Coordinates of N, CA and C in Angstrom, one line a residue:
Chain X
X1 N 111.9 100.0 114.8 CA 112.3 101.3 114.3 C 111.2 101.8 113.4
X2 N 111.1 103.4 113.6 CA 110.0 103.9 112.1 C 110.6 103.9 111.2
X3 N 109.3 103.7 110.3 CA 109.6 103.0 109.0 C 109.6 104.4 107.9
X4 N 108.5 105.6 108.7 CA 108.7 106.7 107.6 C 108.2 107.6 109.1
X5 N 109.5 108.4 109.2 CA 109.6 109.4 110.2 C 109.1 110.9 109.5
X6 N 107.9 111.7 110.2 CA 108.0 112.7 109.7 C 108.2 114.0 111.5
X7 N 109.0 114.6 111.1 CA 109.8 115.5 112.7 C 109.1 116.3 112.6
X8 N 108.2 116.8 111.9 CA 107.6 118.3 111.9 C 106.0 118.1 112.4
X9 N 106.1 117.9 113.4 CA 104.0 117.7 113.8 C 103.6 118.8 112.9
X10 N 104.0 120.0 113.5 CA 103.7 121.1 113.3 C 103.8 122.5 112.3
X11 N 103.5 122.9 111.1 CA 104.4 124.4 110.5 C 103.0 125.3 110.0
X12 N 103.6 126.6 110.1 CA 103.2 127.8 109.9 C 103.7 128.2 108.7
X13 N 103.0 128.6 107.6 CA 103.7 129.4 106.5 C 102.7 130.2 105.9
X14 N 103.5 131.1 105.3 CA 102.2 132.3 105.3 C 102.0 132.1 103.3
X15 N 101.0 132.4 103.3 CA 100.1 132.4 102.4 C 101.2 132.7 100.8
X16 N 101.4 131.9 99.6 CA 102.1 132.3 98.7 C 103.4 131.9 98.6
X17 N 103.9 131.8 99.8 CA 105.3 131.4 100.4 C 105.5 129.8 99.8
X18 N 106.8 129.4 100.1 CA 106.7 127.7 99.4 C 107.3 127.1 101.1
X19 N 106.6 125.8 100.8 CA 107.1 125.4 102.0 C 107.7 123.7 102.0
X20 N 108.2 123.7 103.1 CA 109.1 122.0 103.0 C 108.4 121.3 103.7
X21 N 107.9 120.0 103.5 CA 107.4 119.4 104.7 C 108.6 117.8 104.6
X22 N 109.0 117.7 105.4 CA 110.3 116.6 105.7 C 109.7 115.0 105.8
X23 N 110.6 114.2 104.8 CA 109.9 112.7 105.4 C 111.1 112.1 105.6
X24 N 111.5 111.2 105.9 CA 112.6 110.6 106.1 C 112.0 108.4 106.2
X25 N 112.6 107.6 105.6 CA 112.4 106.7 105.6 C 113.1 105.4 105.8
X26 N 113.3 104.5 106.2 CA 114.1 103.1 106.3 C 113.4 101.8 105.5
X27 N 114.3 101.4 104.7 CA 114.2 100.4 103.9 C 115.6 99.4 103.8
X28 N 115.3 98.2 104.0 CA 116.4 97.3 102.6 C 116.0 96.9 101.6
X29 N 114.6 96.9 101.0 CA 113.8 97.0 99.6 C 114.8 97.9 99.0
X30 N 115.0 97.4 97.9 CA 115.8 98.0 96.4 C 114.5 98.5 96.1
X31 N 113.1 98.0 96.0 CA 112.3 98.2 94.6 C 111.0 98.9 96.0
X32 N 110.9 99.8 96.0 CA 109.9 100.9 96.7 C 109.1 102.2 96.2
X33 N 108.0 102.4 96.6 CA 107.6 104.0 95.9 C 107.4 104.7 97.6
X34 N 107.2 106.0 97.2 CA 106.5 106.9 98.3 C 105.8 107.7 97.6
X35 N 104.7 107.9 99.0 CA 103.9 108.7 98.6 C 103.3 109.7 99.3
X36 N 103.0 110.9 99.3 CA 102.0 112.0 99.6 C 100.8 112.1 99.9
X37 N 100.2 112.4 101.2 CA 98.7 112.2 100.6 C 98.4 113.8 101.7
X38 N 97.0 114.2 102.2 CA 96.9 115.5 102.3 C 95.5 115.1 102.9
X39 N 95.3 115.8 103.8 CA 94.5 115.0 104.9 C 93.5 116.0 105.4
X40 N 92.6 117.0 104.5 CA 92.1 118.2 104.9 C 90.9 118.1 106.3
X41 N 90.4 118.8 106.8 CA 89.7 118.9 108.4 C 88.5 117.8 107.8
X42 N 88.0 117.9 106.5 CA 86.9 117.2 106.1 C 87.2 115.6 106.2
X43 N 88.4 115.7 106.5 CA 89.1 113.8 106.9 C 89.2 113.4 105.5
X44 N 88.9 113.5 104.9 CA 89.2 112.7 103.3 C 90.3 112.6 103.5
X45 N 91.5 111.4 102.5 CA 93.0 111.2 102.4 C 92.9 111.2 100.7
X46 N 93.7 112.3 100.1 CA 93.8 112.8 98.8 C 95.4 112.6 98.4
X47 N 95.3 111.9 97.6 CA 96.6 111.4 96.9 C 97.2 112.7 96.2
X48 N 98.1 113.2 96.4 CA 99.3 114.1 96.0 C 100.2 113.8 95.1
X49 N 101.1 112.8 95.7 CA 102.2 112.7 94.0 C 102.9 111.9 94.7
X50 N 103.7 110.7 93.9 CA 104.4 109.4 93.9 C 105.6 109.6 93.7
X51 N 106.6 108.7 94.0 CA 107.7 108.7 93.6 C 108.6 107.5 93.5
X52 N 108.9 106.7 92.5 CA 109.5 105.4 92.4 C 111.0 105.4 92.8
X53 N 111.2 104.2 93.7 CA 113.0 104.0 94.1 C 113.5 104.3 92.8
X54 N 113.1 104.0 91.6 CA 114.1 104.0 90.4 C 114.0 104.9 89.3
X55 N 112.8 106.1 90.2 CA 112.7 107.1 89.1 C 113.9 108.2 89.5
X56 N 114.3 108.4 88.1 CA 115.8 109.3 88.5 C 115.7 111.2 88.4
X57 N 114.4 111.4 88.1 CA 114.0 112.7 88.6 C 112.8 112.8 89.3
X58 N 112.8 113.9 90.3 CA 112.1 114.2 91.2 C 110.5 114.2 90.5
X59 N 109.7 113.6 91.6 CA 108.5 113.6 90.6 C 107.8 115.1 91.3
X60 N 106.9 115.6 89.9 CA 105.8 117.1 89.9 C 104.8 116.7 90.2
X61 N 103.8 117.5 90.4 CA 102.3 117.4 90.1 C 102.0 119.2 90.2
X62 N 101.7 120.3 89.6 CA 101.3 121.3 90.0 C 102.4 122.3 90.5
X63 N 101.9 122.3 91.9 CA 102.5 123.1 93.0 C 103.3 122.3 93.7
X64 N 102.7 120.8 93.6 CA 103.5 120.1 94.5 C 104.9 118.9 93.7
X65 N 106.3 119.0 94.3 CA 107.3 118.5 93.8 C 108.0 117.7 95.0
X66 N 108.5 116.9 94.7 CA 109.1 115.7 95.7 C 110.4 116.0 95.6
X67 N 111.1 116.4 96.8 CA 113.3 116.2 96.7 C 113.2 115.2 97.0
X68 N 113.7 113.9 96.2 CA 113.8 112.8 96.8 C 115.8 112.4 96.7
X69 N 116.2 112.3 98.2 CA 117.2 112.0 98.1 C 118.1 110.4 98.4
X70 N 117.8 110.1 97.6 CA 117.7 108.5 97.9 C 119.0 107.8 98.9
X71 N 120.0 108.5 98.2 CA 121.2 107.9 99.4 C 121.0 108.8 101.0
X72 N 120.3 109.4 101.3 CA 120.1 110.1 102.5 C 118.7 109.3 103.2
X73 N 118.0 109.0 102.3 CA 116.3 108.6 102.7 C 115.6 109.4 103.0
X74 N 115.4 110.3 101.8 CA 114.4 111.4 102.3 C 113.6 111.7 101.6
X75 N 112.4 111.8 101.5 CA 111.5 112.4 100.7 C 110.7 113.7 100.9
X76 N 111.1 114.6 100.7 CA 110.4 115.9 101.3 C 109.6 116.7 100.7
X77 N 108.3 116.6 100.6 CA 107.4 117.7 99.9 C 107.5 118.9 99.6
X78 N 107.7 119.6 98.6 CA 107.7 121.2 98.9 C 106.0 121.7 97.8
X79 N 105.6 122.5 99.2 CA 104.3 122.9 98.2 C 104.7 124.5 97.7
X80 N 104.5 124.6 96.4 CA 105.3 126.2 96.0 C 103.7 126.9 95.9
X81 N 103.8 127.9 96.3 CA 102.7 129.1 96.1 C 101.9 128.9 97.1
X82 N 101.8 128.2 98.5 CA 100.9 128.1 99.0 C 99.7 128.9 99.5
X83 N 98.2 128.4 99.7 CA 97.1 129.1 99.1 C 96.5 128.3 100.2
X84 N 95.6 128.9 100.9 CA 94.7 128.5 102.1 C 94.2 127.5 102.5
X85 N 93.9 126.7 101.6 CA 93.2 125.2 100.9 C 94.5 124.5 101.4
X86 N 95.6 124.9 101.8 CA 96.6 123.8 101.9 C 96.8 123.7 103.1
X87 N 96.0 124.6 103.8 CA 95.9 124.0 105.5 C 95.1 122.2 105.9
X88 N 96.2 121.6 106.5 CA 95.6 120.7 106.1 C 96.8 119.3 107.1
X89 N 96.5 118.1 107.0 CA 97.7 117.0 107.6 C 97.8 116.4 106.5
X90 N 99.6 116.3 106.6 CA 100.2 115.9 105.3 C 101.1 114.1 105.8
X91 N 100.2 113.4 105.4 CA 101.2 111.8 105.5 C 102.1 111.7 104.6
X92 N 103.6 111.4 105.1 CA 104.2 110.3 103.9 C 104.1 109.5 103.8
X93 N 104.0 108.2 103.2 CA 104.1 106.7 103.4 C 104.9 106.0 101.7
X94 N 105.2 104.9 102.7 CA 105.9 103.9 101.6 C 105.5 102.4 101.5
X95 N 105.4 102.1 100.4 CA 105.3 101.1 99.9 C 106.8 100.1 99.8
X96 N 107.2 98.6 100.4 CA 108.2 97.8 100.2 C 107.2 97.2 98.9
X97 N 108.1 96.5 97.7 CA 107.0 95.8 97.4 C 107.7 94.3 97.5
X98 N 108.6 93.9 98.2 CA 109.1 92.5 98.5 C 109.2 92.6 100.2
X99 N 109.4 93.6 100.5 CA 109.2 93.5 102.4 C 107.6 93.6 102.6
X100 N 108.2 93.8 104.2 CA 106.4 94.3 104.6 C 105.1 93.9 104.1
X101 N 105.0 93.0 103.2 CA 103.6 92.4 103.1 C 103.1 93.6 102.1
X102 N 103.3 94.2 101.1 CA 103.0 94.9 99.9 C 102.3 96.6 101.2
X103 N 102.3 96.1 102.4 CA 101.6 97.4 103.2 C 102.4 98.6 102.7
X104 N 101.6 99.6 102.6 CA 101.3 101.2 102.7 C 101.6 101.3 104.2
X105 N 102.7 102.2 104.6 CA 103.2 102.4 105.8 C 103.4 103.5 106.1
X106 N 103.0 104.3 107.1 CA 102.4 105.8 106.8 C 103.7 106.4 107.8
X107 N 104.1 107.6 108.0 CA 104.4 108.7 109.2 C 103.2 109.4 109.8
X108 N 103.9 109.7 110.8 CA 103.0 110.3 111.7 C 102.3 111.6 111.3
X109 N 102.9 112.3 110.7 CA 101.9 113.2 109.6 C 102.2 114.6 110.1
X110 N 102.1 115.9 109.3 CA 102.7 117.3 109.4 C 101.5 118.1 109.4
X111 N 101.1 118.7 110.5 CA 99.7 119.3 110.1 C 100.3 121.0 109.5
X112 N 100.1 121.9 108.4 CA 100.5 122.3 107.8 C 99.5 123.7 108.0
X113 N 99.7 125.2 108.6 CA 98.6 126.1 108.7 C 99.5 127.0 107.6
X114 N 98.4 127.5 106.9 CA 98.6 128.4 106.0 C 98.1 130.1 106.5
X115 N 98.7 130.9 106.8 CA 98.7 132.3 107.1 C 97.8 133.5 106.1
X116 N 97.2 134.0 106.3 CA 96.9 134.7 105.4 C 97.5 136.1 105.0
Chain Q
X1 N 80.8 107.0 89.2 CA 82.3 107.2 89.8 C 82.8 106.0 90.4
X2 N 84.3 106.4 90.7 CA 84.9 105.3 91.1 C 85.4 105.6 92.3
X3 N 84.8 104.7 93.2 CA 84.7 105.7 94.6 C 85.3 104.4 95.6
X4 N 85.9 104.0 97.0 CA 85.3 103.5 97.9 C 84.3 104.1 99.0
X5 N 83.5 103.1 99.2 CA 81.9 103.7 100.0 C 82.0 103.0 101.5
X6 N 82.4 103.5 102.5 CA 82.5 102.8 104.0 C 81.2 103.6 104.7
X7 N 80.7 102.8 105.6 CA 79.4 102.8 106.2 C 80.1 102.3 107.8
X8 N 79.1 103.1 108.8 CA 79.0 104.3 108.7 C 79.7 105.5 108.8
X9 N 79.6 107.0 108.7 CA 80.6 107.5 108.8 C 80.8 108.0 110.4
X10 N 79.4 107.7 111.0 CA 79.8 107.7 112.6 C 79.6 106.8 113.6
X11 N 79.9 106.3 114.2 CA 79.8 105.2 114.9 C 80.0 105.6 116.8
X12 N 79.0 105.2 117.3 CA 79.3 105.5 118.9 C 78.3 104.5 119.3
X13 N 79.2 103.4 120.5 CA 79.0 101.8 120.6 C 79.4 102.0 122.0
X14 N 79.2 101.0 122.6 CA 79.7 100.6 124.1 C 80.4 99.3 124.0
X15 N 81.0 99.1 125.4 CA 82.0 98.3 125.0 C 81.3 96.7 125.0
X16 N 81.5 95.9 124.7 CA 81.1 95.0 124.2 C 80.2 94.6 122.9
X17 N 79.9 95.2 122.7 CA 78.7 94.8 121.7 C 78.8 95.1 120.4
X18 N 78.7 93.7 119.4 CA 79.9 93.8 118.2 C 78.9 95.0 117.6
X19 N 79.6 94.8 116.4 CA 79.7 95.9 115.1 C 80.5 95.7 114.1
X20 N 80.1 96.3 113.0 CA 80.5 95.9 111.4 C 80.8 97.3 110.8
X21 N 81.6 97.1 110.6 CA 82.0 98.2 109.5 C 82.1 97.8 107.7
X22 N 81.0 98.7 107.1 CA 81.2 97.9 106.0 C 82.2 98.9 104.7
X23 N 82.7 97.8 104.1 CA 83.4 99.0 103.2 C 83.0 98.4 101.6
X24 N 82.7 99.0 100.4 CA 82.6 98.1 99.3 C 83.8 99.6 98.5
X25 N 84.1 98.6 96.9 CA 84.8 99.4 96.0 C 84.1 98.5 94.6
X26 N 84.5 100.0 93.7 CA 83.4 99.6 92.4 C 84.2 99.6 91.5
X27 N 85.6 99.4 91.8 CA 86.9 99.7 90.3 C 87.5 98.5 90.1
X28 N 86.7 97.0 90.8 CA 87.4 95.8 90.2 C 88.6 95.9 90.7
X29 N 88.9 96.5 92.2 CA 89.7 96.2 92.4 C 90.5 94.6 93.3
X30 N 91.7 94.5 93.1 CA 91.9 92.6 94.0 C 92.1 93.2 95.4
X31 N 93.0 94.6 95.4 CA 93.5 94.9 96.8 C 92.9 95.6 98.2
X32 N 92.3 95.6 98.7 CA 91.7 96.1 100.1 C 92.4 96.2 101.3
X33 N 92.4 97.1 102.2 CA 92.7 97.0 103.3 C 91.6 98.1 104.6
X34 N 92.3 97.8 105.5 CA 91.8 98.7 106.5 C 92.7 99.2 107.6
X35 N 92.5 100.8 107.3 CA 93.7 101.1 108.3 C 92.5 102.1 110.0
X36 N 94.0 102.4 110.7 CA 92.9 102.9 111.7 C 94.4 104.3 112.1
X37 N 93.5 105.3 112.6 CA 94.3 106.6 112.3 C 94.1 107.1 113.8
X38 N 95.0 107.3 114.5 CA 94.9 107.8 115.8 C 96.4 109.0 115.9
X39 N 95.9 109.7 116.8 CA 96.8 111.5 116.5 C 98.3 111.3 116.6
X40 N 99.3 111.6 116.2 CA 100.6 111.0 115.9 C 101.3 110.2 115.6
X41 N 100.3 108.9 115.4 CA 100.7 107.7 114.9 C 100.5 107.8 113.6
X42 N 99.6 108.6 112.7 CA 99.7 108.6 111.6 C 98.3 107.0 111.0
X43 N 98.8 106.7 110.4 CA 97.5 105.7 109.8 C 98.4 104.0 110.3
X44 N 97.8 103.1 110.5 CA 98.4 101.7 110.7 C 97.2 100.6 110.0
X45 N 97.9 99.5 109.5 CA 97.4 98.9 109.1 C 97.0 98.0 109.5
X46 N 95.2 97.8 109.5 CA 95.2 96.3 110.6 C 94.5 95.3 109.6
X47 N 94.3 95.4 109.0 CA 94.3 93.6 107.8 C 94.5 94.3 106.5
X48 N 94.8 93.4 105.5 CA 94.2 93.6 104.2 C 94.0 92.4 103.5
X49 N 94.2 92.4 101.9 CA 93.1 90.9 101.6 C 93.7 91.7 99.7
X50 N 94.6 90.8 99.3 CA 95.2 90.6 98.0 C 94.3 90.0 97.1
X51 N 93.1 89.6 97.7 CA 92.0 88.7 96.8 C 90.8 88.2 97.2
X52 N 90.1 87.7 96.4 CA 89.0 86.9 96.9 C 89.5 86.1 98.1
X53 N 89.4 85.9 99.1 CA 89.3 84.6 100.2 C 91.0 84.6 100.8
X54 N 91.5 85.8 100.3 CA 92.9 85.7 101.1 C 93.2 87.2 101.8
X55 N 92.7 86.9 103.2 CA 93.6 88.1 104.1 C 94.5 87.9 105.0
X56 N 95.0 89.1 105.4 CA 96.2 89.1 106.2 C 96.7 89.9 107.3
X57 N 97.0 89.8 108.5 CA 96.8 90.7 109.3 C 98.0 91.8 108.7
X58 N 97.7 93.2 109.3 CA 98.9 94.2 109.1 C 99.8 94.4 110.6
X59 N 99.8 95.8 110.9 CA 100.1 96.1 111.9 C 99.7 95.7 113.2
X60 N 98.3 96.3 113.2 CA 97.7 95.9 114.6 C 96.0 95.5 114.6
X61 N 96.6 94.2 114.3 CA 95.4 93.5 114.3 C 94.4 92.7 115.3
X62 N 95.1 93.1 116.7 CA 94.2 92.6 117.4 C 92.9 93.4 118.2
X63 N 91.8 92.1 118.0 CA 90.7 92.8 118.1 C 89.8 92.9 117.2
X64 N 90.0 92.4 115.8 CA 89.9 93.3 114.7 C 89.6 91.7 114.0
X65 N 88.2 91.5 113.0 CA 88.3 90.6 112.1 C 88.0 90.8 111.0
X66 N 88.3 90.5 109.9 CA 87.8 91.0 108.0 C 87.4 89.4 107.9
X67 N 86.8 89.9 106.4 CA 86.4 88.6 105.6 C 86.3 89.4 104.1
X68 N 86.9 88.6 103.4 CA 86.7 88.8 101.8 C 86.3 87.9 100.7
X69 N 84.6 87.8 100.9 CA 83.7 86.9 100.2 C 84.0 87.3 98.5
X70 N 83.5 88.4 99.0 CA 83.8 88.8 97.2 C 84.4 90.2 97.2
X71 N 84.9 90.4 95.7 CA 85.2 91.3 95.3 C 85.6 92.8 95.7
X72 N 84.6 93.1 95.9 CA 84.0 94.4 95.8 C 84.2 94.8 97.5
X73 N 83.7 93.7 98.4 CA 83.6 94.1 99.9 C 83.9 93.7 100.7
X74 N 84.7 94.1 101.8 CA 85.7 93.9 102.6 C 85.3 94.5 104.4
X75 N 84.3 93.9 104.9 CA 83.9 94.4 106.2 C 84.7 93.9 107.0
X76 N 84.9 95.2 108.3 CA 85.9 95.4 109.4 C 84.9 94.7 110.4
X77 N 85.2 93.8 111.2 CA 83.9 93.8 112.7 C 85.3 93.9 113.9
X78 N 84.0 94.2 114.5 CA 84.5 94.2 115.9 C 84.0 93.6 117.0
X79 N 84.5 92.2 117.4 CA 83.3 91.6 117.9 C 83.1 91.6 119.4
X80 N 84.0 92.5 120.0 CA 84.0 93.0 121.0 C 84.6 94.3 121.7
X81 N 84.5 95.0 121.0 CA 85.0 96.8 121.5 C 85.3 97.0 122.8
X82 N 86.2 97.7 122.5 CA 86.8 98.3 123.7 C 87.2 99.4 123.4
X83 N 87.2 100.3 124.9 CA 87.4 102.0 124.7 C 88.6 102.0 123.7
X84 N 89.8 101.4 123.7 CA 91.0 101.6 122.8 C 90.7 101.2 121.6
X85 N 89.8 101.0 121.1 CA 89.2 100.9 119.7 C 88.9 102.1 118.9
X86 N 88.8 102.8 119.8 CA 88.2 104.5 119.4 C 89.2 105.1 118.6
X87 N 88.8 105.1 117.6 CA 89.4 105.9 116.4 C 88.8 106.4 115.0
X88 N 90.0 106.8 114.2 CA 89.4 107.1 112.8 C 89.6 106.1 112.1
X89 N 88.7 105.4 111.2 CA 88.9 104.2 110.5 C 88.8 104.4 108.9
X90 N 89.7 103.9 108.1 CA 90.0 104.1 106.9 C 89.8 102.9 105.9
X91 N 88.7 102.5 105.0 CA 88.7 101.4 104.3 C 89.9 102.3 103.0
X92 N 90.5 101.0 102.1 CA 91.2 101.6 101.1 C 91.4 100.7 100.1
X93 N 91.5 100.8 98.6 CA 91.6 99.3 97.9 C 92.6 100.1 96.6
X94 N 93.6 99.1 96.0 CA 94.0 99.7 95.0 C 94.0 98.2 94.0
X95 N 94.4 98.2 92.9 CA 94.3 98.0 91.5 C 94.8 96.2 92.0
X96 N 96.0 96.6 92.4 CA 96.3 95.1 92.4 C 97.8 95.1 93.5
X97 N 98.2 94.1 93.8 CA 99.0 94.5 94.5 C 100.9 93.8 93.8
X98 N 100.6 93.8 93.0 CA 102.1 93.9 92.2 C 102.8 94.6 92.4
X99 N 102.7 96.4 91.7 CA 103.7 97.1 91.6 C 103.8 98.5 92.6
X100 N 104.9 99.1 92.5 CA 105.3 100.0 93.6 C 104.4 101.0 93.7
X101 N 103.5 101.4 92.3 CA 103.4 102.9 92.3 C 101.8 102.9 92.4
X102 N 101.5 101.6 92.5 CA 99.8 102.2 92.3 C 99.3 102.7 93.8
X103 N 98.7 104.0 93.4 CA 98.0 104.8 94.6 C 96.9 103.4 95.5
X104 N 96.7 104.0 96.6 CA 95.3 103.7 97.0 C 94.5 104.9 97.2
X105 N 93.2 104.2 96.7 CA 91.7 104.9 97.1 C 91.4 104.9 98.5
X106 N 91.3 105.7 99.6 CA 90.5 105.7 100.3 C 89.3 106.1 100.6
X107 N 88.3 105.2 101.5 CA 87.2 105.6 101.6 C 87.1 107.1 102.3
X108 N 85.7 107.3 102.9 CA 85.7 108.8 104.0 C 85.9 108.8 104.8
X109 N 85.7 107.5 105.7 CA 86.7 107.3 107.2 C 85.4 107.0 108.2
X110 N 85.4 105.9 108.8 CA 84.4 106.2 110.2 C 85.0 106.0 111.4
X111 N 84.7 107.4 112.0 CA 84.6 107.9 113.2 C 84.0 106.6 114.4
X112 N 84.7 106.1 115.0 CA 84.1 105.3 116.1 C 84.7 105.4 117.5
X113 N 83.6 105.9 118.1 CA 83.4 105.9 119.9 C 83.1 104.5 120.5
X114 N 84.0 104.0 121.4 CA 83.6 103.0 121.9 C 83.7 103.7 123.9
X115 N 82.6 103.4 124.3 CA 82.5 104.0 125.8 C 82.4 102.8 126.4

């Protein structure tokens, strides 16, 4: 089974607009983080923003804020204001830190076009 | 800066004939790994290494050998390529491997053709 499902290969949003990008995940780890990262054409992988099983508010950074719904398993990015620079492939991944061998476990990733 | 540095960033090989991927990190870090990124699969993990002289396979490790003499460097080989090798390759190291939230650094990624 996947470990961090993301359903959206694909989205369109136009420029300024906020947008959702969907992660969904499976664990029996109690003690887990996830994470964001942003994957621009230049290939670099740019860390975005974290979010601990036991943090009890949604974590920020900027523009970008995490809904994390823990009894659902979901972690969903929303980038607010989006701005051209944010065209780009978006991974989720999770860290078990008693399963899995301490591995970073990625989704298949949301490539994300920004409209002008 | 505190960078990881993977060499090279392009790679185009034929099949058989090994090759090294080198990766080094300058942040004292214990944790390394190597992942490899092919289109909808998203990134997978094929070894990493918690320490000096201890690795471990991840996902999809075959094919694929590391070694972690010291610190700092953690080279991928391939000691016999094959077309299904061909991918984007990601060195990455973080702090330590204890707790949930520490990020990893990745390197810039090499590009490898295997014909």
């Amino acid at each position: 089974a996947q470990k961090i499902t993301q359903t959206q290969p694909g989205m369109f949003v136009q420029e300024k607009e906020a947008v959702t990008l969907d992660c969904t995940y499976d664990t029996s780890d109690q003690s887990y983080g996830l994470f964001w990262y942003k994957q621009p054409s230049s290939g670099e992988m740019i860390f975005l923003i974290y979010q601990g099983s036991y943090d009890e508010q949604n974590a920020t950074e900027g523009r970008y804020s995490l809904n994390f719904q823990k009894a659902r398993k979901s972690a969903n990015l929303v980038i607010s204001a989006s701005q051209l620079g944010d065209s780009a492939m978006y991974f989720c991944a999770m860290r078990e830190v008693y399963n899995a061998g301490n591995m970073l476990t990625f989704g298949g990733g949301t490539r994300l076009m920004v409209k002008p | 800066e505190a960078q990881v540095t993977q060499n090279p960033r392009y790679l185009i090989t034929v099949t058989g004939k090994k090759l090294t991927v080198t990766c080094s990190q300058n942040m004292n870090h214990e944790y390394m790994s190597w992942y490899r990124q092919d289109p909808g699969l998203g990134l997978r993990q094929i070894y990493y290494s918690m320490n000096v002289e201890v690795t471990d396979k991840g996902d999809v490790p075959e094919g694929y050998k590391v070694s972690r003499k010291e610190k700092r460097n953690f080279p991928l080989i391939l000691e016999s390529p094959s077309p299904n090798q061909t991918s984007l390759y990601f060195c990455a190291s973080r702090l330590s491997s204890g707790t949930a939230n520490e990020k990893l650094f990745f390197g810039s990624g090499t590009q490898l053709s295997v014909l």
